Tab-separated table of C-alpha atoms and ligand atoms in Angstrom:
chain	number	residue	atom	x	y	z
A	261	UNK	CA	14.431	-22.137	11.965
A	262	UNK	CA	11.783	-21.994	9.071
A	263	UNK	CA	9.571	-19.033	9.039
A	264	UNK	CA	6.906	-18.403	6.804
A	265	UNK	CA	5.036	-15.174	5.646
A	266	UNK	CA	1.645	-15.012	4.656
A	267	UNK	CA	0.823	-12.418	2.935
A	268	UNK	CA	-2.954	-11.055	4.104
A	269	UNK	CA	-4.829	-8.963	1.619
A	270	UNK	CA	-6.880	-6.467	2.635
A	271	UNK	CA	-10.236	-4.535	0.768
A	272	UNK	CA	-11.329	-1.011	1.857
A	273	UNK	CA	-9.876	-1.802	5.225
A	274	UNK	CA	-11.709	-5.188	5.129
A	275	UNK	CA	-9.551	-8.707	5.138
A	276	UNK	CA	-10.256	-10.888	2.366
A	277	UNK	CA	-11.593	-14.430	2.826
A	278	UNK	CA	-9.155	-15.582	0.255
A	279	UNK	CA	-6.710	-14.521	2.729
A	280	UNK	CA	-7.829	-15.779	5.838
A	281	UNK	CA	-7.939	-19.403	3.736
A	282	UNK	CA	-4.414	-19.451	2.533
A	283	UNK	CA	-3.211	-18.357	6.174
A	284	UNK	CA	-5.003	-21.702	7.479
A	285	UNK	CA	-4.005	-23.572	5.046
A	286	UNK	CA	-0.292	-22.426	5.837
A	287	UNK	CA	-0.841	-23.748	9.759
A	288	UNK	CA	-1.539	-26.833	8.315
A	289	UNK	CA	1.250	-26.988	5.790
A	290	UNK	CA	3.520	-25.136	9.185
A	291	UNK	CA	2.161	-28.292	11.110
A	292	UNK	CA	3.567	-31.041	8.762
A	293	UNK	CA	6.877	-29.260	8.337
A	294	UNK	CA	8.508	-29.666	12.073
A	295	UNK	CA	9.185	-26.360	13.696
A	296	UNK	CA	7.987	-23.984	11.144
A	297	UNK	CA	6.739	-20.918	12.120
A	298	UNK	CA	3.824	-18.736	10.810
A	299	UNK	CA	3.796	-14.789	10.276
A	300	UNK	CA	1.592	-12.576	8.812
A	301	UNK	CA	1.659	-9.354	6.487
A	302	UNK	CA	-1.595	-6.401	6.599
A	303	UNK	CA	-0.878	-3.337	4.295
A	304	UNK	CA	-2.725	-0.800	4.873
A	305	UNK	CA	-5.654	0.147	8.056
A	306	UNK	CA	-7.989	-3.273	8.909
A	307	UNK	CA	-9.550	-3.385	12.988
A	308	UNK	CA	-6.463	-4.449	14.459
A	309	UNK	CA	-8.754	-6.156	16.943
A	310	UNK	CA	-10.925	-8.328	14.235
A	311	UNK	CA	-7.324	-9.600	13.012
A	312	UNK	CA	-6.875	-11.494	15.892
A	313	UNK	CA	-10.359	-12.769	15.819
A	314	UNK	CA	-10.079	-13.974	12.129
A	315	UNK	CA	-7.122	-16.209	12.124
A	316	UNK	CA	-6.896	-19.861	13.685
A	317	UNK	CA	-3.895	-20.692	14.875
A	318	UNK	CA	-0.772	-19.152	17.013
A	319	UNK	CA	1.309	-16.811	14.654
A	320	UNK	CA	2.777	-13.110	14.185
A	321	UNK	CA	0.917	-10.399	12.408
A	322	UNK	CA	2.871	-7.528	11.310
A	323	UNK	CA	0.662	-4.696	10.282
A	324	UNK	CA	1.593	-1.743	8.199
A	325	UNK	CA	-0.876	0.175	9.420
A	326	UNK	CA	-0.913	3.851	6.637
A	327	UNK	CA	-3.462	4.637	4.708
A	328	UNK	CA	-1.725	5.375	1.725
A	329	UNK	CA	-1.143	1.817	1.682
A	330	UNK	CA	-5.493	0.950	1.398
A	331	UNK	CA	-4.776	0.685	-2.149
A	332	UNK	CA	-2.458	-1.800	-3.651
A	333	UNK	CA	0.659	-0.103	-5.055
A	334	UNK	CA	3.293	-1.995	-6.679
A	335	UNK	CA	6.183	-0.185	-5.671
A	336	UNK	CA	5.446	0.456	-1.921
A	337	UNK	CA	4.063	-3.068	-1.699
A	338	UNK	CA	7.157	-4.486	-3.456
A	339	UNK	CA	9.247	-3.034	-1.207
A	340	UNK	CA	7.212	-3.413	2.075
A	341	UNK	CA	7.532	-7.347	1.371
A	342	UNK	CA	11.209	-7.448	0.378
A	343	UNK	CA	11.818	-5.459	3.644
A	344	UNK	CA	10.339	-7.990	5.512
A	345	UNK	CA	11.134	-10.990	3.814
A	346	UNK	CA	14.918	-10.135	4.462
A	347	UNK	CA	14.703	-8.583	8.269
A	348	UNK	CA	13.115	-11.713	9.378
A	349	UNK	CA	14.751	-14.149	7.259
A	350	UNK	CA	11.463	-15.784	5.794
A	351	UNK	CA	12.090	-18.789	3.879
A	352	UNK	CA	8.663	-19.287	2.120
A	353	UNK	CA	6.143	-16.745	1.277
A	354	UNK	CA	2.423	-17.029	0.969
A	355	UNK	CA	-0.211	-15.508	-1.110
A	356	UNK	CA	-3.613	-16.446	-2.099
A	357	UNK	CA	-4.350	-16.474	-5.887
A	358	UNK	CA	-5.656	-13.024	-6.905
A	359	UNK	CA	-5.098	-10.375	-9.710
A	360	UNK	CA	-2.814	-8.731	-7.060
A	361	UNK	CA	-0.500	-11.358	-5.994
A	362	UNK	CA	-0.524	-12.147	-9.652
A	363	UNK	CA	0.989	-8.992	-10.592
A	364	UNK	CA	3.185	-8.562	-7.537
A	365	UNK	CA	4.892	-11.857	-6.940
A	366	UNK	CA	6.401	-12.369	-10.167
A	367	UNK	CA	8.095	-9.492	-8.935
A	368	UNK	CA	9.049	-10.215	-5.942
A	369	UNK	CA	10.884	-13.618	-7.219
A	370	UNK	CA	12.820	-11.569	-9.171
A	371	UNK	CA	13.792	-9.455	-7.086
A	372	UNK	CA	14.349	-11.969	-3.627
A	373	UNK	CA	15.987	-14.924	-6.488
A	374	UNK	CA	12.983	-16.794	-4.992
A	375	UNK	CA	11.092	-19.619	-6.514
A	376	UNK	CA	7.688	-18.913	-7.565
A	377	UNK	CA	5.222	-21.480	-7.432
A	378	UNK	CA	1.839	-20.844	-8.196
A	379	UNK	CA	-1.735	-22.847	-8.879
A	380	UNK	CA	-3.488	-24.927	-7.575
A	381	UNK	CA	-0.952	-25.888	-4.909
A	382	UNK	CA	-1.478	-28.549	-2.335
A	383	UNK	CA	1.020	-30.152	0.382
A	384	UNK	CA	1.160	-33.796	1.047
A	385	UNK	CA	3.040	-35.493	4.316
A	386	UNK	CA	6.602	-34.205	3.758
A	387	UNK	CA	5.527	-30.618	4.216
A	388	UNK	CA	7.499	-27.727	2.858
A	389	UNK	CA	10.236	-27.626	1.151
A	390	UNK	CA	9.884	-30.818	-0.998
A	391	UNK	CA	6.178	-31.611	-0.483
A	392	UNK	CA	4.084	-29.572	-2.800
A	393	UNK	CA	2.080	-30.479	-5.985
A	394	UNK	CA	-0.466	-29.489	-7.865
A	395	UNK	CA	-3.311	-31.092	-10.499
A	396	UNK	CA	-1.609	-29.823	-14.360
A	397	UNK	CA	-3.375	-30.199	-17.849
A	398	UNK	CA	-6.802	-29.657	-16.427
A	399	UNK	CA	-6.573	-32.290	-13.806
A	400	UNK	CA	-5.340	-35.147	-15.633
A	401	UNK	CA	-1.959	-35.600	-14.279
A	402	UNK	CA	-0.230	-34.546	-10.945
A	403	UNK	CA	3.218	-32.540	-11.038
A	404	UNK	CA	5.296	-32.238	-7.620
A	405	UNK	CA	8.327	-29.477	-7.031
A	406	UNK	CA	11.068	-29.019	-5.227
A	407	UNK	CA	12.081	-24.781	-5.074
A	408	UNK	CA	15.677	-24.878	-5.972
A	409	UNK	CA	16.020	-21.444	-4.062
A	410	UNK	CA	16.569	-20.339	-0.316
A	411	UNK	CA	13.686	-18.381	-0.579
A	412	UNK	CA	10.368	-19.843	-2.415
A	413	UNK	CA	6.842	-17.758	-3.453
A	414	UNK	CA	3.955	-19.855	-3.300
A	415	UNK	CA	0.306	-18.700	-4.596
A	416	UNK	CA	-2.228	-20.952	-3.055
A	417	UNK	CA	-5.944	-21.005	-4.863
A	418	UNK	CA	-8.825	-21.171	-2.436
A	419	UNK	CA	-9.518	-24.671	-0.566
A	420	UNK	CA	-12.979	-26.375	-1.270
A	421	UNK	CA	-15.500	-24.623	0.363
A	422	UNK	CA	-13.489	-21.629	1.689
A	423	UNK	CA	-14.845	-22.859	5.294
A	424	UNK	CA	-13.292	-20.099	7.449
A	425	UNK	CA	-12.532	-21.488	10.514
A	426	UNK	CA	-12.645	-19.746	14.274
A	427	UNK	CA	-8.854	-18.920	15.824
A	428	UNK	CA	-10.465	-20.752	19.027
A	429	UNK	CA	-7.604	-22.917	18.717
A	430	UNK	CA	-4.619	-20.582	19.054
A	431	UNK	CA	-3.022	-16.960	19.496
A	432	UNK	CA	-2.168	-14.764	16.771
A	433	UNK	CA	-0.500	-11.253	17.770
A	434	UNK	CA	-0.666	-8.104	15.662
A	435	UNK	CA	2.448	-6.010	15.583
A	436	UNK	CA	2.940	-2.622	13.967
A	437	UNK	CA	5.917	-2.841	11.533
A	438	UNK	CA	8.481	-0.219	11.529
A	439	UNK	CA	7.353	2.883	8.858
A	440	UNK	CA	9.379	2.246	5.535
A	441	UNK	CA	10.744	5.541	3.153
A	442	UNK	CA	9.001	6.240	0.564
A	443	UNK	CA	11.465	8.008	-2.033
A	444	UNK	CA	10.083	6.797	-5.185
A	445	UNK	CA	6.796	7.073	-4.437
A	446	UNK	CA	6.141	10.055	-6.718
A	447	UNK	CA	6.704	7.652	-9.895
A	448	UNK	CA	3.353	6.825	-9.040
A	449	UNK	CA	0.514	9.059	-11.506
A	450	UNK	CA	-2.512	7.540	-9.902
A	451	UNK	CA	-4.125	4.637	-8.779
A	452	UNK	CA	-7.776	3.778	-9.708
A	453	UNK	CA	-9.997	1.430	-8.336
A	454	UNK	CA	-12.771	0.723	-10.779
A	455	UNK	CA	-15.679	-0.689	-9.420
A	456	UNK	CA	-17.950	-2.685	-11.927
A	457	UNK	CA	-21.213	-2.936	-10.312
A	458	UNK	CA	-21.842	-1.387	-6.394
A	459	UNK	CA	-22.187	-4.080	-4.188
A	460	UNK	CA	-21.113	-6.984	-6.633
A	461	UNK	CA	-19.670	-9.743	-4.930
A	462	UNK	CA	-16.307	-11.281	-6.128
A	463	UNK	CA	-16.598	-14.691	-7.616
A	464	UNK	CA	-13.116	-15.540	-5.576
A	465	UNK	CA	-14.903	-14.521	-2.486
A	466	UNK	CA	-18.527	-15.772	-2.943
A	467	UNK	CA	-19.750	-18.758	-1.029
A	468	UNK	CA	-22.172	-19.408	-3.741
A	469	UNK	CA	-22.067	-18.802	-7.469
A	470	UNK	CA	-24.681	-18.839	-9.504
A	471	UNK	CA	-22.679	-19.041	-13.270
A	472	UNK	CA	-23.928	-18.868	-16.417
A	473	UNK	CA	-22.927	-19.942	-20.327
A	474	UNK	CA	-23.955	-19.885	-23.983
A	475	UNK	CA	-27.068	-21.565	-23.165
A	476	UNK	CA	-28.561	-18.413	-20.940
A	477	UNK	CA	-28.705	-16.818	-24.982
A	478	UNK	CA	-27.419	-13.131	-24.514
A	479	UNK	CA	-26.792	-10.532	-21.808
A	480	UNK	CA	-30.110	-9.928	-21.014
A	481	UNK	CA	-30.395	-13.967	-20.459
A	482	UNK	CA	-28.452	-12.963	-16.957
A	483	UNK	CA	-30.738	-11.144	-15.339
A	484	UNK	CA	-32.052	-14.465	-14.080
A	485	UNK	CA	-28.848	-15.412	-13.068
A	486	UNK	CA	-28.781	-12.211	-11.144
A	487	UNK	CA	-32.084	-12.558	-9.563
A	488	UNK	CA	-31.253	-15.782	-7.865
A	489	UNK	CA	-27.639	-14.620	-7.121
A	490	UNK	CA	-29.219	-11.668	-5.290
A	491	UNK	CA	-31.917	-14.168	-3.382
A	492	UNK	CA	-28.846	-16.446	-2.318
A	493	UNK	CA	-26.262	-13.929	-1.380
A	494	UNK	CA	-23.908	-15.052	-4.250
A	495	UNK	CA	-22.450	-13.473	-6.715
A	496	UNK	CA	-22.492	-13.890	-10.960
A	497	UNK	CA	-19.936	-15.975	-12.844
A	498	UNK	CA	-19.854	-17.188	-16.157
A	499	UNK	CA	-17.868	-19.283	-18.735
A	500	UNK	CA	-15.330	-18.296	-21.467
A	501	UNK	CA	-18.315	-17.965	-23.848
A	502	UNK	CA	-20.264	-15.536	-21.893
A	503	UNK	CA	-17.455	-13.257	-21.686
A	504	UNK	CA	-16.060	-13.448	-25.010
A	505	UNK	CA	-19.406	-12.335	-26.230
A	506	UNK	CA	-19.302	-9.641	-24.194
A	507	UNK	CA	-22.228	-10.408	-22.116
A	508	UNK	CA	-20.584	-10.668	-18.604
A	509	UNK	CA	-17.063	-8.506	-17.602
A	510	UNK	CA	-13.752	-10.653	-17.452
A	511	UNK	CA	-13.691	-10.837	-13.778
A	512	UNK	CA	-16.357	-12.727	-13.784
A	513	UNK	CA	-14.619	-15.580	-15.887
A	514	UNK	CA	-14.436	-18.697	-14.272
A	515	UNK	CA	-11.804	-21.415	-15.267
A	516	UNK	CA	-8.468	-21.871	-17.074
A	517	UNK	CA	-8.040	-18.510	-18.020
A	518	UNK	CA	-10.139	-16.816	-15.567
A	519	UNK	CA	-10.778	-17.154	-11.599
A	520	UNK	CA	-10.388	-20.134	-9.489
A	521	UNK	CA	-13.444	-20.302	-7.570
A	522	UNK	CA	-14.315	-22.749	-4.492
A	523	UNK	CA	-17.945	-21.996	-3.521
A	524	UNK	CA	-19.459	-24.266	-1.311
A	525	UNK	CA	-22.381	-24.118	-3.546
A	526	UNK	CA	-21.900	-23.805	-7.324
A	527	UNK	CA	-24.890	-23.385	-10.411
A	528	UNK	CA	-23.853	-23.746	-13.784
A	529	UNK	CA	-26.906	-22.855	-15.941
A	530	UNK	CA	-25.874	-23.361	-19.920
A	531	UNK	CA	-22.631	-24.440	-18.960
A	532	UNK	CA	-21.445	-27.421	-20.681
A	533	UNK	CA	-18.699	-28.334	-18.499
A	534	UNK	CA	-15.500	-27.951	-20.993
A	535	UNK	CA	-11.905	-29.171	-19.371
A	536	UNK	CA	-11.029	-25.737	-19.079
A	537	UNK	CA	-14.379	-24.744	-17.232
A	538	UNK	CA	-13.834	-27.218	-14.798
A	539	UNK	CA	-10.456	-26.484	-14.189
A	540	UNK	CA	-11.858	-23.467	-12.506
A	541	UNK	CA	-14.440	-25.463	-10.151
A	542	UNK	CA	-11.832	-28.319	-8.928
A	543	UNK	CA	-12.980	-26.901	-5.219
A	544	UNK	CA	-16.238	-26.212	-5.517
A	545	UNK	CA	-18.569	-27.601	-2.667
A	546	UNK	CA	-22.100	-29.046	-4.371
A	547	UNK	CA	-22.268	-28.701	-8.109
A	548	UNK	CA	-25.874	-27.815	-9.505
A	549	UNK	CA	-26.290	-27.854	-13.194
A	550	UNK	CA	-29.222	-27.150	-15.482
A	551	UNK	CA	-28.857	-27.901	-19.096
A	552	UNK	CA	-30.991	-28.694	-21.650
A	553	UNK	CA	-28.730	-31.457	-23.396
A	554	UNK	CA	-28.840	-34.361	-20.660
A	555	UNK	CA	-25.482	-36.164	-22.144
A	556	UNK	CA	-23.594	-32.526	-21.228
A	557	UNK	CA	-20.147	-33.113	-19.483
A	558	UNK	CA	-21.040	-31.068	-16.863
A	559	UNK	CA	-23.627	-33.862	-15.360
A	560	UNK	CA	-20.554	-36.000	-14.816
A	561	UNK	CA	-19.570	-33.380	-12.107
A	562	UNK	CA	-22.893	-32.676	-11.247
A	563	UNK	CA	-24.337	-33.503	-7.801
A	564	UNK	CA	-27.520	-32.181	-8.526
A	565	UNK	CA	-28.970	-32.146	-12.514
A	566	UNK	CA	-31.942	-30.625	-14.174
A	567	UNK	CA	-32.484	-31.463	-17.435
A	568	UNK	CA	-34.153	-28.608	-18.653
A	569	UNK	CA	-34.126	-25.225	-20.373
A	570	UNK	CA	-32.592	-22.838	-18.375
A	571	UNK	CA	-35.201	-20.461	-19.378
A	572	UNK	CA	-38.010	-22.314	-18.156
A	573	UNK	CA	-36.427	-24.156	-15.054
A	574	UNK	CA	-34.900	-20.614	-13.535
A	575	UNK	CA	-38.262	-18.494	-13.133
A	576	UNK	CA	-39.670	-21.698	-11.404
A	577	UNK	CA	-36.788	-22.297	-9.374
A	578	UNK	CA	-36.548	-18.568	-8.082
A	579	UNK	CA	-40.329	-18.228	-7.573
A	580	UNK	CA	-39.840	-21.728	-5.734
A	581	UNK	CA	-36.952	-19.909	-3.885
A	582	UNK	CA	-38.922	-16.647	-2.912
A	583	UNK	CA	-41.866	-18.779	-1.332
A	584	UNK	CA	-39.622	-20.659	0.812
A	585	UNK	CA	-37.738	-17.545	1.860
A	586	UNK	CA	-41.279	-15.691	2.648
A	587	UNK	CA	-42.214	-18.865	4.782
A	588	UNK	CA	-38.724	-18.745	6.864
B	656	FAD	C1	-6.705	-22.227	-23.842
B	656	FAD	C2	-8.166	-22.182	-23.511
B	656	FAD	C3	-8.556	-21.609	-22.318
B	656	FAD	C4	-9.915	-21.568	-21.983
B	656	FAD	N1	-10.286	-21.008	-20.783
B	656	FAD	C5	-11.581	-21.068	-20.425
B	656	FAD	C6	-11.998	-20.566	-19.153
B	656	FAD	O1	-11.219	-20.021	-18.366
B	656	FAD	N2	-13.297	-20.673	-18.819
B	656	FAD	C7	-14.239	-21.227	-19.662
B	656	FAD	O2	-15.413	-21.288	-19.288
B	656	FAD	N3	-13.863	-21.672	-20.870
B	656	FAD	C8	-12.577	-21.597	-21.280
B	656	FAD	N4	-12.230	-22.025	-22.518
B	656	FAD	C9	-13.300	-22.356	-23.490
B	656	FAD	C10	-13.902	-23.725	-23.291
B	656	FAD	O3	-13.166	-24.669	-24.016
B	656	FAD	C11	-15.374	-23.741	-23.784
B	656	FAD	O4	-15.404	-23.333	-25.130
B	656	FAD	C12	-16.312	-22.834	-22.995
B	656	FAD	O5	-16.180	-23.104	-21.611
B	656	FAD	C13	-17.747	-23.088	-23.429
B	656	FAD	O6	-18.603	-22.212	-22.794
B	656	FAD	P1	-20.113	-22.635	-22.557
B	656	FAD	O7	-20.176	-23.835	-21.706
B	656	FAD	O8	-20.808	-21.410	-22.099
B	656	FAD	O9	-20.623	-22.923	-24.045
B	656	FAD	P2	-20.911	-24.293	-24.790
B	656	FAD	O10	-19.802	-25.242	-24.677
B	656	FAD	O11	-21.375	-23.937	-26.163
B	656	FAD	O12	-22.122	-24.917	-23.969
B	656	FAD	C14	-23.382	-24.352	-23.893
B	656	FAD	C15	-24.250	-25.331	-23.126
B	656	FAD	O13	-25.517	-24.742	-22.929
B	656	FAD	C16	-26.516	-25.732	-23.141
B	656	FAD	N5	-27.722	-25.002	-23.529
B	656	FAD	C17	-27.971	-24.355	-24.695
B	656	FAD	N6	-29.170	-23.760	-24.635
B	656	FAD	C18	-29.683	-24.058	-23.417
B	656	FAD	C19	-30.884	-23.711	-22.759
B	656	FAD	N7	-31.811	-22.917	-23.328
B	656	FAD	N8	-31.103	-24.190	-21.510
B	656	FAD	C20	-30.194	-24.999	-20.908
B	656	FAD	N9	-29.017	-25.328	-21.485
B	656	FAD	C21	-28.781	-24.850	-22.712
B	656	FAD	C22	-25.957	-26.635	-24.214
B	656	FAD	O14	-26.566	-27.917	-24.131
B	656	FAD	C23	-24.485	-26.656	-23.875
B	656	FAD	O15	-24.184	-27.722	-23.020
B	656	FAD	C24	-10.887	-22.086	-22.883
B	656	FAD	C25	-10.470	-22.662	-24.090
B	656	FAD	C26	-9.140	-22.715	-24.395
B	656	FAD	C27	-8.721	-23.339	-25.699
């Protein structure tokens, strides 16, 4: 029998969206391969009850429910999984694409002899084991796999949209796991959580993202950005430039070398749409760009283009933005 493990991150005791997407997207890819079943993984204290609510589908949750496990640890986490991966004989393992699946599944291949495929992946009618591929060289070409191990590690990046849906539709149970030693847990010094800006949104997360490039013209250029992020909800990205000059932190990188992102609404204001930009927006919902050169790649992704400069178009389109919100 085929079981697979999802593996359900959790921030300050909240689930992550990112999360609650890839576990979907598993009953789907459970659905086209016959007879596979779904099971979850929670580290650390989340509302047992809002678990249950959060996840479509009929599956296991098995919750490791301390709260020395709130923040991720490597070595706790590493062997929390491995625990589980062998006791119930999981065949493929799930993560969604973050900076903490990035650092712990690597390991976790190792250390299970497990495939690890990560990316962009998608499923097609075959299912698991021999039906996933993913878009390679920036969405030019299309590269399928085969895991050549019993047990494979997939990372899955967000689907377009991120539409969470309700768990109307099935029955998920939440299970305590059994309490795992601990022995080498004092090879940990500390672990810090460092928190850029209170109440910043992360671009993985966001439902809309209002990003920004070389055209916005320096840091202080941003504070637009940040005054219509703020009036939408959404939360700041920005391109390779903007980061490299130092005007916006690295988690806010969008692209090849930075985040994945799949808002359902996406702004790119000085952006001019390079490969390795778009890379990073392959799921976003509707694409709104404002640039000042109208022949700029990023109007061939566009749906909606302004031709304009961003530093004239912005203050009109957040005054624009305030009026309507004062009228709703
Ligand atoms: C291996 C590799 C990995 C990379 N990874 C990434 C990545 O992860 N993410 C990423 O973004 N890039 C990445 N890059 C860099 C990428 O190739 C581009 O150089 C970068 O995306 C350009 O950033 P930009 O669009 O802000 O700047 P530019 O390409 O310089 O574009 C600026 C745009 O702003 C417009 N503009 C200028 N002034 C105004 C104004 N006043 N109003 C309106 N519009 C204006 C211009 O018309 C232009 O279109 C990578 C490159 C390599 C080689």
């Amino acid at each position: 029998m085929t079981k697979f493990l999802v593996f359900l991150e959790q921030r300050e005791g909240v689930l992550k969206k990112s999360s609650i997407d890839a576990w979907n997207r598993v009953q789907e890819i459970a659905a086209l391969s016959a007879g596979a079943i779904v099971t979850g993984l929670l580290a650390g204290p989340v509302d047992r009850q809002r678990i249950g609510d959060l996840l479509a589908g009929d599956g296991v949750v098995y919750h490791a429910n301390e709260e020395r496990l709130r923040p991720y640890q490597q070595e706790s986490y590493t062997r929390l999984v491995t625990s589980l991966v062998k006791q119930e004989s999981i065949s493929a393992l799930f993560f969604a694409d973050s900076s903490l699946s990035r650092d712990l599944a690597p390991r976790l291949s190792v250390l299970l002899k497990a495939s690890l495929l990560s990316g962009d992946l998608l499923f097609n009618r075959q299912g698991y084991p021999d039906g996933s591929f993913r878009p390679v060289y920036s969405g030019l070409a299309t590269a399928s796999f085969s895991p050549q191990r019993n047990i494979s590690i997939y990372t899955l990046s967000p689907s377009r949209g991120m539409v969470i849906r309700s768990s109307a539709d099935g029955t998920v149970q939440v299970m305590p796991t059994a309490q795992y030693h601990h022995s080498s847990d004092n090879l940990l010094a500390e672990v810090r959580r460092i928190v850029l800006r209170q109440n910043s949104l992360d671009i993985a997360e966001a439902g809309i993202i209002v990003a920004g490039g070389r055209g916005m013209g320096s840091s202080a250029g941003f504070a637009l950005l940040e005054e219509l992020a703020a009036l939408l909800g959404g939360a700041v990205g920005a391109s390779r430039f903007a980061v490299d000059e130092g005007w916006r932190p690295h988690a806010e990188q969008i692209g090849q070398t930075g985040k994945t992102v799949a808002p359902q609404l996406y702004f790119a204001c000085g952006v001019s749409g390079a490969p390795q930009h778009l890379a990073g927006i392959a799921s976003a919902g509707i694409v709104v760009a404002i640039n000042s050169d109208p022949d700029a790649s990023i109007f061939q992704v566009a749906d909606f283009g302004i031709v304009g400069d961003v530093h004239l178009v912005l203050p009109k389109l957040i005054e624009a933005l305030k009026e309507f919100l004062k009228k709703k």
